[in-house]
Amino acid sequence: MILVQLTVDEEGQFVGTTKNTPTSMHHTMRDLWKGLVHDGLITQDEFDKTTFVNYYRTVNEFKKPFESVDSPVRKAGLTLVSIETKVVTCPYRDKWLMNGGNPNAHALWFIPATRTWSNSTFTSGKKGVISGNCYYRCY
């Protein structure tokens, strides 16, 4: 059986935060959203209620069910044969570089693509159309 999991590698790298990705999308979004608090467009409480539900396990956390004697995984007879991590390049950054780094061209596809998975996070903290303001500030 092969298991594939987004994880934090031994060097602290994880999706969107690697040696080759100089800017973290999640940190940028957090900072832009925090700017809306500073500008009085949302409250601190609304900011606090906005949470991206991402958690990337470390390699040790991923291995634990296979190594812990009391684990149901281990009791079921599953054993870990090998484990390795690989850094996957950021597809957003790859496309940015491939298209010459033009911010306007990049924004035309990046913002709608990003909104597909992040918009619900922003609207969970603040009801209404204010979430678009965060994307507008990206560009």
PDB file of C-alpha atoms in Angstrom:
ATOM      1  CA  MET A   1       0.000   0.000   0.000  1.00  0.00           C
ATOM      2  CA  ILE A   2       1.285   3.471  -0.825  1.00  0.00           C
ATOM      3  CA  LEU A   3       0.168   6.487   1.196  1.00  0.00           C
ATOM      4  CA  VAL A   4       0.664  10.037  -0.038  1.00  0.00           C
ATOM      5  CA  GLN A   5       0.275  12.922   2.370  1.00  0.00           C
ATOM      6  CA  LEU A   6       1.043  16.633   2.342  1.00  0.00           C
ATOM      7  CA  THR A   7       3.564  16.938   5.127  1.00  0.00           C
ATOM      8  CA  VAL A   8       6.234  19.070   6.748  1.00  0.00           C
ATOM      9  CA  ASP A   9       9.629  17.680   5.808  1.00  0.00           C
ATOM     10  CA  GLU A  10      12.749  17.416   7.943  1.00  0.00           C
ATOM     11  CA  GLU A  11      13.759  20.963   6.895  1.00  0.00           C
ATOM     12  CA  GLY A  12      10.408  22.505   7.836  1.00  0.00           C
ATOM     13  CA  GLN A  13       9.243  22.811   4.234  1.00  0.00           C
ATOM     14  CA  PHE A  14       5.618  22.239   3.306  1.00  0.00           C
ATOM     15  CA  VAL A  15       3.259  23.090   0.469  1.00  0.00           C
ATOM     16  CA  GLY A  16       3.634  26.772  -0.382  1.00  0.00           C
ATOM     17  CA  THR A  17       6.534  27.278   2.031  1.00  0.00           C
ATOM     18  CA  THR A  18       9.776  25.922   0.607  1.00  0.00           C
ATOM     19  CA  LYS A  19      13.292  27.118  -0.076  1.00  0.00           C
ATOM     20  CA  ASN A  20      12.229  27.747  -3.676  1.00  0.00           C
ATOM     21  CA  THR A  21       9.021  29.598  -2.841  1.00  0.00           C
ATOM     22  CA  PRO A  22      10.010  32.977  -1.396  1.00  0.00           C
ATOM     23  CA  THR A  23       6.465  34.003  -0.426  1.00  0.00           C
ATOM     24  CA  SER A  24       3.877  31.939   1.407  1.00  0.00           C
ATOM     25  CA  MET A  25       0.372  32.369  -0.001  1.00  0.00           C
ATOM     26  CA  HIS A  26      -1.243  31.605   3.362  1.00  0.00           C
ATOM     27  CA  HIS A  27       0.917  34.134   5.201  1.00  0.00           C
ATOM     28  CA  THR A  28       0.239  36.765   2.540  1.00  0.00           C
ATOM     29  CA  MET A  29      -3.508  36.187   2.778  1.00  0.00           C
ATOM     30  CA  ARG A  30      -3.344  36.388   6.571  1.00  0.00           C
ATOM     31  CA  ASP A  31      -1.430  39.664   6.388  1.00  0.00           C
ATOM     32  CA  LEU A  32      -3.853  41.150   3.854  1.00  0.00           C
ATOM     33  CA  TRP A  33      -6.837  40.067   5.972  1.00  0.00           C
ATOM     34  CA  LYS A  34      -5.179  41.561   9.052  1.00  0.00           C
ATOM     35  CA  GLY A  35      -4.814  44.796   7.062  1.00  0.00           C
ATOM     36  CA  LEU A  36      -8.607  44.934   6.847  1.00  0.00           C
ATOM     37  CA  VAL A  37      -8.676  44.986  10.660  1.00  0.00           C
ATOM     38  CA  HIS A  38      -6.160  47.827  10.684  1.00  0.00           C
ATOM     39  CA  ASP A  39      -8.272  49.747   8.144  1.00  0.00           C
ATOM     40  CA  GLY A  40     -11.463  49.220  10.160  1.00  0.00           C
ATOM     41  CA  LEU A  41     -13.184  47.102   7.483  1.00  0.00           C
ATOM     42  CA  ILE A  42     -13.470  44.024   9.706  1.00  0.00           C
ATOM     43  CA  THR A  43     -13.177  43.558  13.466  1.00  0.00           C
ATOM     44  CA  GLN A  44     -10.495  41.647  15.341  1.00  0.00           C
ATOM     45  CA  ASP A  45     -13.177  39.107  16.253  1.00  0.00           C
ATOM     46  CA  GLU A  46     -13.980  38.581  12.562  1.00  0.00           C
ATOM     47  CA  PHE A  47     -10.278  38.164  11.838  1.00  0.00           C
ATOM     48  CA  ASP A  48      -9.983  35.620  14.664  1.00  0.00           C
ATOM     49  CA  LYS A  49     -12.943  33.617  13.289  1.00  0.00           C
ATOM     50  CA  THR A  50     -11.242  33.277   9.918  1.00  0.00           C
ATOM     51  CA  THR A  51      -9.128  30.145   9.939  1.00  0.00           C
ATOM     52  CA  PHE A  52      -7.681  28.131   7.082  1.00  0.00           C
ATOM     53  CA  VAL A  53      -8.291  24.516   7.984  1.00  0.00           C
ATOM     54  CA  ASN A  54      -4.909  23.208   6.886  1.00  0.00           C
ATOM     55  CA  TYR A  55      -2.651  21.070   8.990  1.00  0.00           C
ATOM     56  CA  TYR A  56       0.371  19.356   7.540  1.00  0.00           C
ATOM     57  CA  ARG A  57       1.740  16.523   9.638  1.00  0.00           C
ATOM     58  CA  THR A  58       5.422  16.185  10.293  1.00  0.00           C
ATOM     59  CA  VAL A  59       7.169  13.020   9.157  1.00  0.00           C
ATOM     60  CA  ASN A  60       7.197  11.769  12.769  1.00  0.00           C
ATOM     61  CA  GLU A  61       3.451  12.391  13.126  1.00  0.00           C
ATOM     62  CA  PHE A  62       2.832  10.496   9.896  1.00  0.00           C
ATOM     63  CA  LYS A  63       4.949   7.544  11.076  1.00  0.00           C
ATOM     64  CA  LYS A  64       3.480   7.385  14.590  1.00  0.00           C
ATOM     65  CA  PRO A  65       0.487   5.075  13.854  1.00  0.00           C
ATOM     66  CA  PHE A  66       2.887   2.556  12.321  1.00  0.00           C
ATOM     67  CA  GLU A  67       5.413   2.714  15.147  1.00  0.00           C
ATOM     68  CA  SER A  68       3.214   2.986  18.248  1.00  0.00           C
ATOM     69  CA  VAL A  69       2.612  -0.450  19.776  1.00  0.00           C
ATOM     70  CA  ASP A  70      -0.893   0.541  20.931  1.00  0.00           C
ATOM     71  CA  SER A  71      -1.945   1.972  17.570  1.00  0.00           C
ATOM     72  CA  PRO A  72      -4.934   0.367  15.806  1.00  0.00           C
ATOM     73  CA  VAL A  73      -2.894   0.616  12.595  1.00  0.00           C
ATOM     74  CA  ARG A  74      -0.091  -1.464  14.064  1.00  0.00           C
ATOM     75  CA  LYS A  75      -2.538  -3.879  15.690  1.00  0.00           C
ATOM     76  CA  ALA A  76      -4.114  -4.402  12.265  1.00  0.00           C
ATOM     77  CA  GLY A  77      -0.754  -5.662  11.077  1.00  0.00           C
ATOM     78  CA  LEU A  78       0.249  -2.683   8.954  1.00  0.00           C
ATOM     79  CA  THR A  79       3.931  -1.804   9.054  1.00  0.00           C
ATOM     80  CA  LEU A  80       5.929   1.020   7.603  1.00  0.00           C
ATOM     81  CA  VAL A  81       8.416  -0.247   5.040  1.00  0.00           C
ATOM     82  CA  SER A  82       9.859   3.103   3.987  1.00  0.00           C
ATOM     83  CA  ILE A  83       9.090   6.789   4.068  1.00  0.00           C
ATOM     84  CA  GLU A  84      10.428   9.684   2.036  1.00  0.00           C
ATOM     85  CA  THR A  85       9.538  13.289   1.381  1.00  0.00           C
ATOM     86  CA  LYS A  86       9.697  15.219  -1.842  1.00  0.00           C
ATOM     87  CA  VAL A  87       9.232  18.926  -2.394  1.00  0.00           C
ATOM     88  CA  VAL A  88       6.607  19.714  -4.994  1.00  0.00           C
ATOM     89  CA  THR A  89       7.055  23.072  -6.664  1.00  0.00           C
ATOM     90  CA  CYS A  90       4.310  25.652  -6.244  1.00  0.00           C
ATOM     91  CA  PRO A  91       2.129  25.531  -9.368  1.00  0.00           C
ATOM     92  CA  TYR A  92       1.132  29.184  -8.885  1.00  0.00           C
ATOM     93  CA  ARG A  93       4.761  30.309  -8.814  1.00  0.00           C
ATOM     94  CA  ASP A  94       5.666  28.020 -11.715  1.00  0.00           C
ATOM     95  CA  LYS A  95       2.957  29.563 -13.872  1.00  0.00           C
ATOM     96  CA  TRP A  96       4.010  33.071 -12.776  1.00  0.00           C
ATOM     97  CA  LEU A  97       7.583  32.417 -13.885  1.00  0.00           C
ATOM     98  CA  MET A  98       6.545  30.631 -17.073  1.00  0.00           C
ATOM     99  CA  ASN A  99       4.428  33.632 -18.118  1.00  0.00           C
ATOM    100  CA  GLY A 100       7.198  36.161 -17.465  1.00  0.00           C
ATOM    101  CA  GLY A 101       6.039  37.488 -14.100  1.00  0.00           C
ATOM    102  CA  ASN A 102       3.359  39.853 -15.432  1.00  0.00           C
ATOM    103  CA  PRO A 103       1.162  40.783 -12.442  1.00  0.00           C
ATOM    104  CA  ASN A 104      -1.948  41.662 -14.471  1.00  0.00           C
ATOM    105  CA  ALA A 105      -1.878  38.462 -16.521  1.00  0.00           C
ATOM    106  CA  HIS A 106      -1.185  36.443 -13.393  1.00  0.00           C
ATOM    107  CA  ALA A 107      -4.055  38.021 -11.454  1.00  0.00           C
ATOM    108  CA  LEU A 108      -6.588  37.132 -14.176  1.00  0.00           C
ATOM    109  CA  TRP A 109      -6.265  33.411 -13.456  1.00  0.00           C
ATOM    110  CA  PHE A 110      -4.697  33.373  -9.984  1.00  0.00           C
ATOM    111  CA  ILE A 111      -7.447  35.181  -8.094  1.00  0.00           C
ATOM    112  CA  PRO A 112     -10.352  33.077  -9.436  1.00  0.00           C
ATOM    113  CA  ALA A 113      -8.322  29.871  -8.939  1.00  0.00           C
ATOM    114  CA  THR A 114      -7.439  30.828  -5.370  1.00  0.00           C
ATOM    115  CA  ARG A 115     -10.972  31.895  -4.524  1.00  0.00           C
ATOM    116  CA  THR A 116     -12.266  28.405  -5.342  1.00  0.00           C
ATOM    117  CA  TRP A 117     -10.698  27.055  -2.146  1.00  0.00           C
ATOM    118  CA  SER A 118     -10.184  30.128   0.041  1.00  0.00           C
ATOM    119  CA  ASN A 119     -13.294  32.278  -0.332  1.00  0.00           C
ATOM    120  CA  SER A 120     -15.355  30.167   2.072  1.00  0.00           C
ATOM    121  CA  THR A 121     -12.676  30.692   4.720  1.00  0.00           C
ATOM    122  CA  PHE A 122     -12.942  34.456   4.483  1.00  0.00           C
ATOM    123  CA  THR A 123     -16.740  34.476   4.382  1.00  0.00           C
ATOM    124  CA  SER A 124     -16.853  32.239   7.463  1.00  0.00           C
ATOM    125  CA  GLY A 125     -15.228  35.040   9.442  1.00  0.00           C
ATOM    126  CA  LYS A 126     -17.029  37.942   7.816  1.00  0.00           C
ATOM    127  CA  LYS A 127     -20.391  37.648   6.108  1.00  0.00           C
ATOM    128  CA  GLY A 128     -20.919  39.687   2.976  1.00  0.00           C
ATOM    129  CA  VAL A 129     -18.766  40.864   0.099  1.00  0.00           C
ATOM    130  CA  ILE A 130     -15.785  42.079   2.112  1.00  0.00           C
ATOM    131  CA  SER A 131     -13.785  38.947   1.226  1.00  0.00           C
ATOM    132  CA  GLY A 132     -13.268  40.321  -2.283  1.00  0.00           C
ATOM    133  CA  ASN A 133     -11.359  43.205  -0.740  1.00  0.00           C
ATOM    134  CA  CYS A 134      -8.618  40.828   0.367  1.00  0.00           C
ATOM    135  CA  TYR A 135      -8.168  39.525  -3.181  1.00  0.00           C
ATOM    136  CA  TYR A 136      -8.238  43.044  -4.587  1.00  0.00           C
ATOM    137  CA  ARG A 137      -5.340  43.947  -2.294  1.00  0.00           C
ATOM    138  CA  CYS A 138      -3.291  41.097  -3.732  1.00  0.00           C
ATOM    139  CA  TYR A 139      -3.010  43.050  -6.938  1.00  0.00           C
TER     140      TYR A 139
END
